[in-house]
CSV table of C-alpha atoms in Angstrom, one decimal:
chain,number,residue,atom,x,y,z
A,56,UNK,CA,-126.7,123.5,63.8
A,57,UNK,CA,-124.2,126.3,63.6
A,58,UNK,CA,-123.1,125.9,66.9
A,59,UNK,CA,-122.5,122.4,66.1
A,60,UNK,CA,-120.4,123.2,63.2
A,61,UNK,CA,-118.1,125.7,64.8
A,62,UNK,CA,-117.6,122.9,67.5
A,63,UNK,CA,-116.5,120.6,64.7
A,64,UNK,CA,-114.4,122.9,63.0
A,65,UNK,CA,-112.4,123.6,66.7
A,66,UNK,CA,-112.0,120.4,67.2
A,67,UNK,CA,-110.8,119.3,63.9
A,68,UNK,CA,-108.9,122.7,63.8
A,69,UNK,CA,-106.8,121.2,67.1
A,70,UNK,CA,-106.6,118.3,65.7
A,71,UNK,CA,-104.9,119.4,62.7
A,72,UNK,CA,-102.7,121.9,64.7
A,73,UNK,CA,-100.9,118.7,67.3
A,74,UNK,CA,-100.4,116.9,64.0
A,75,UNK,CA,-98.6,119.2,62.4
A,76,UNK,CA,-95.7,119.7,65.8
A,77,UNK,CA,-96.6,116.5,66.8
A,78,UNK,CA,-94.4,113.0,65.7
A,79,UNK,CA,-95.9,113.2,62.3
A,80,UNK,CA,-93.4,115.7,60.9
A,81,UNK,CA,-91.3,114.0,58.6
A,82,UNK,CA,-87.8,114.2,59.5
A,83,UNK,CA,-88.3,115.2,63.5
A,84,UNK,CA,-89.4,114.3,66.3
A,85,UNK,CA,-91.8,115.6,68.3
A,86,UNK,CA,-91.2,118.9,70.4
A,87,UNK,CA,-89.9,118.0,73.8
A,88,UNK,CA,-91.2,120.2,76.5
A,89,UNK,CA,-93.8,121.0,79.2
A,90,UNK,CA,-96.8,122.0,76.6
A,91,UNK,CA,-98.7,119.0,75.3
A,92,UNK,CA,-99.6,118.6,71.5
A,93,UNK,CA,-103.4,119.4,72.8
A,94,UNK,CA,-102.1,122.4,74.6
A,95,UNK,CA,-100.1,123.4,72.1
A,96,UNK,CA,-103.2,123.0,69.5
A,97,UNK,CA,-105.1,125.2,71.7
A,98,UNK,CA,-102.9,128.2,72.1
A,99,UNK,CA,-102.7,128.6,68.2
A,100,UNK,CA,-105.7,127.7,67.7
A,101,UNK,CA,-106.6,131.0,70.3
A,102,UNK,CA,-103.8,133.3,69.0
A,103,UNK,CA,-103.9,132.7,65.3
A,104,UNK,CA,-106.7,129.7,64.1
A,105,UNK,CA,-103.5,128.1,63.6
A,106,UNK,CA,-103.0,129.9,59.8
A,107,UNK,CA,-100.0,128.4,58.7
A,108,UNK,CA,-100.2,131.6,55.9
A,109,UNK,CA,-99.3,133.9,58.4
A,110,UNK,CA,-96.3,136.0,57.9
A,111,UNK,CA,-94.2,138.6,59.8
A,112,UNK,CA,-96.1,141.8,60.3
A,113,UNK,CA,-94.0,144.1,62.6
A,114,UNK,CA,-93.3,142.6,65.7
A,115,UNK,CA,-94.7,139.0,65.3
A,116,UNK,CA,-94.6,136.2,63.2
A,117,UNK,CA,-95.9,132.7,62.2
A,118,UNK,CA,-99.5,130.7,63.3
A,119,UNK,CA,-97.9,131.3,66.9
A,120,UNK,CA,-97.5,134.8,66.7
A,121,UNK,CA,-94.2,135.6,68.2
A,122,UNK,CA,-91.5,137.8,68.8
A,123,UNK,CA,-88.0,138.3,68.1
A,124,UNK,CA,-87.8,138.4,71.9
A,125,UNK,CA,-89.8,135.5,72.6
A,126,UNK,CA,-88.1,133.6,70.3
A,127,UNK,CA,-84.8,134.6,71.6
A,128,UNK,CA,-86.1,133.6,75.2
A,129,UNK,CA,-86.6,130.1,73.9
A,130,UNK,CA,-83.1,129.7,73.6
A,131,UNK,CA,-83.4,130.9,69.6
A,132,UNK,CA,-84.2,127.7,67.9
A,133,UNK,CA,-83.7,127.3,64.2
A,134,UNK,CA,-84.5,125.0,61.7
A,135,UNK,CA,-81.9,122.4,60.6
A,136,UNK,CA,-79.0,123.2,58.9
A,137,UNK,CA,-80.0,126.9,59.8
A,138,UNK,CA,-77.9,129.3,62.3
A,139,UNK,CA,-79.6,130.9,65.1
A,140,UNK,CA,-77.2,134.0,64.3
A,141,UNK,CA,-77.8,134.1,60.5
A,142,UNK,CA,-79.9,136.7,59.1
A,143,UNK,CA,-83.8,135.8,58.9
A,144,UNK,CA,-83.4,132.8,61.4
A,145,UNK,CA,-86.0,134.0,63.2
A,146,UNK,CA,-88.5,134.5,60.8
A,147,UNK,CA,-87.9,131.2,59.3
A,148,UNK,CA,-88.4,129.4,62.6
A,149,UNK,CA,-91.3,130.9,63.8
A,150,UNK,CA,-92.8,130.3,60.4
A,151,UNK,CA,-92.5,126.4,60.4
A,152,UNK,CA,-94.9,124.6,62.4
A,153,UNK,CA,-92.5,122.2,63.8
A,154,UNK,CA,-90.1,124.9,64.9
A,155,UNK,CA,-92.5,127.4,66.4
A,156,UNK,CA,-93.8,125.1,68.7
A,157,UNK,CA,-90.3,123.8,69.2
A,158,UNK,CA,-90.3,127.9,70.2
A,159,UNK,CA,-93.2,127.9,72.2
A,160,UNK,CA,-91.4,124.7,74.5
A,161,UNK,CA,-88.7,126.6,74.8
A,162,UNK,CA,-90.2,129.6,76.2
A,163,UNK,CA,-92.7,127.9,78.3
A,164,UNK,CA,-90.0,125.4,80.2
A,165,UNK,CA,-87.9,128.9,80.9
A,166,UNK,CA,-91.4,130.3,82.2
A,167,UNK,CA,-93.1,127.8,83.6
A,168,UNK,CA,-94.8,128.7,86.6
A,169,UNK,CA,-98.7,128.9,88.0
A,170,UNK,CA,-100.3,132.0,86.4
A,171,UNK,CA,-103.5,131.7,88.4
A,172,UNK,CA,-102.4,130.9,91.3
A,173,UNK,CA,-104.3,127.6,91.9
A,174,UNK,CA,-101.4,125.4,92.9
A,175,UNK,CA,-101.0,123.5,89.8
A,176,UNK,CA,-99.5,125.0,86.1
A,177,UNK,CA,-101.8,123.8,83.8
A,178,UNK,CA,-102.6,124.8,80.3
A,179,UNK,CA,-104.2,127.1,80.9
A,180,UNK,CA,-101.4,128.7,82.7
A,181,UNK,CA,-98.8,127.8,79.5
A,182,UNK,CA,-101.5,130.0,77.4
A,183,UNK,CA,-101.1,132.8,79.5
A,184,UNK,CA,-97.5,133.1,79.6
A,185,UNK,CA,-97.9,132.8,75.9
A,186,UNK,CA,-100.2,135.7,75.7
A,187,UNK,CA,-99.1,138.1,78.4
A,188,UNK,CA,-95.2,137.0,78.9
A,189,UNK,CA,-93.4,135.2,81.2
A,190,UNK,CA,-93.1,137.9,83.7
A,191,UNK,CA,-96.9,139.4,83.1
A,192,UNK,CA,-99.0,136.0,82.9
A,193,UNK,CA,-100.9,137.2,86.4
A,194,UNK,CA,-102.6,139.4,84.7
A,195,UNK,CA,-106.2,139.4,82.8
A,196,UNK,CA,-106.0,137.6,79.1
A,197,UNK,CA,-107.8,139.7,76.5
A,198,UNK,CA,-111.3,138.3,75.8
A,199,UNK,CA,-111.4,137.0,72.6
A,200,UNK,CA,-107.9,135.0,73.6
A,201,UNK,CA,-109.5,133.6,76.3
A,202,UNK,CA,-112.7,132.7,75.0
A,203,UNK,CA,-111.2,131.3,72.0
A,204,UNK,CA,-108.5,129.0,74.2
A,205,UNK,CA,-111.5,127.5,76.4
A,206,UNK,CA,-113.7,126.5,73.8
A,207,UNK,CA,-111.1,125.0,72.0
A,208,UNK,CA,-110.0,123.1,75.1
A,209,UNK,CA,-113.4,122.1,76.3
A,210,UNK,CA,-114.0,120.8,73.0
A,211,UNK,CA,-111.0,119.0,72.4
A,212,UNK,CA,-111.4,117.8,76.4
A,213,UNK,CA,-114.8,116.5,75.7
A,214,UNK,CA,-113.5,114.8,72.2
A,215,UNK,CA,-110.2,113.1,73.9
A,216,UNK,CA,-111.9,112.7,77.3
A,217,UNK,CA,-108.7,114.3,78.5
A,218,UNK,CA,-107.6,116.9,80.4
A,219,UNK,CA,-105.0,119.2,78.7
């Protein structure tokens, strides 16, 4: 029964996490980029179980857990009306939903490439650039990373009946 629970909660927990970058974000449109909104779901759910609570501690920031660098990789978006080049711009990004997976795109269409060498970049290989950079994504993820991105994609997979 547990095991059954969790599963729910993953999948509702993805769920939750495409609607909130996805087309439902009033005033926006949805993030245009390589990820999908199911890929997208996955990666947070992995790095942060999506807490939308999250602050800046140190180095990272927001449910997607990123750096200044990252962000400024992704081209520095900003929220509108904000100023990539005012003070805080980052932090208030990468703390909105909508703009940290506006981040996240960003990032992943200046990264994109196959991680795991299998001849295709899949989501699994957008979650390891995520994780490990986009010069170190060859490398091993850290367990509970990895664990936590696969179940939530073979649940959401097995929900949708599609692959991410």
């Amino acid at each position: 029964m547990a095991t059954a629970c969790k599963s729910l909660v993953l999948v509702a927990a993805a769920a939750i996490a495409c609607s909130l970058f996805g087309s439902f974000t009033l005033g926006q449109q949805q993030p245009k980029g390589p990820v999908s909104d199911l890929c997208l779901g996955c990666i947070c759910e992995a790095v942060s179980n999506c807490n939308q609570t999250l602050a800046c501690d140190n180095t990272v920031c927001g449910l997607f857990r990123i750096t200044w660098a990252y962000w400024a990789d992704a081209g520095k978006p900003v929220l509108i009306q904000d100023n990539k080049d005012t003070e805080g711009a980052y932090g208030r990004c990468t703390k909105d939903p909508y703009c940290a997976a506006l981040t996240v795109q960003g990032y992943m269409a200046k990264f994109k490439q196959d991680c795991n060498n299998d001849g295709v970049v899949t989501c699994f290989d957008y979650a390891a650039i995520h994780r490990l950079g986009g010069y170190g994504c060859t490398g091993p993820l850290d367990y509970n990373y990895q664990n936590r991105f696969l179940e939530c994609q073979r649940q959401v997979q097995q929900a949708a009946g599609v692959p991410l």
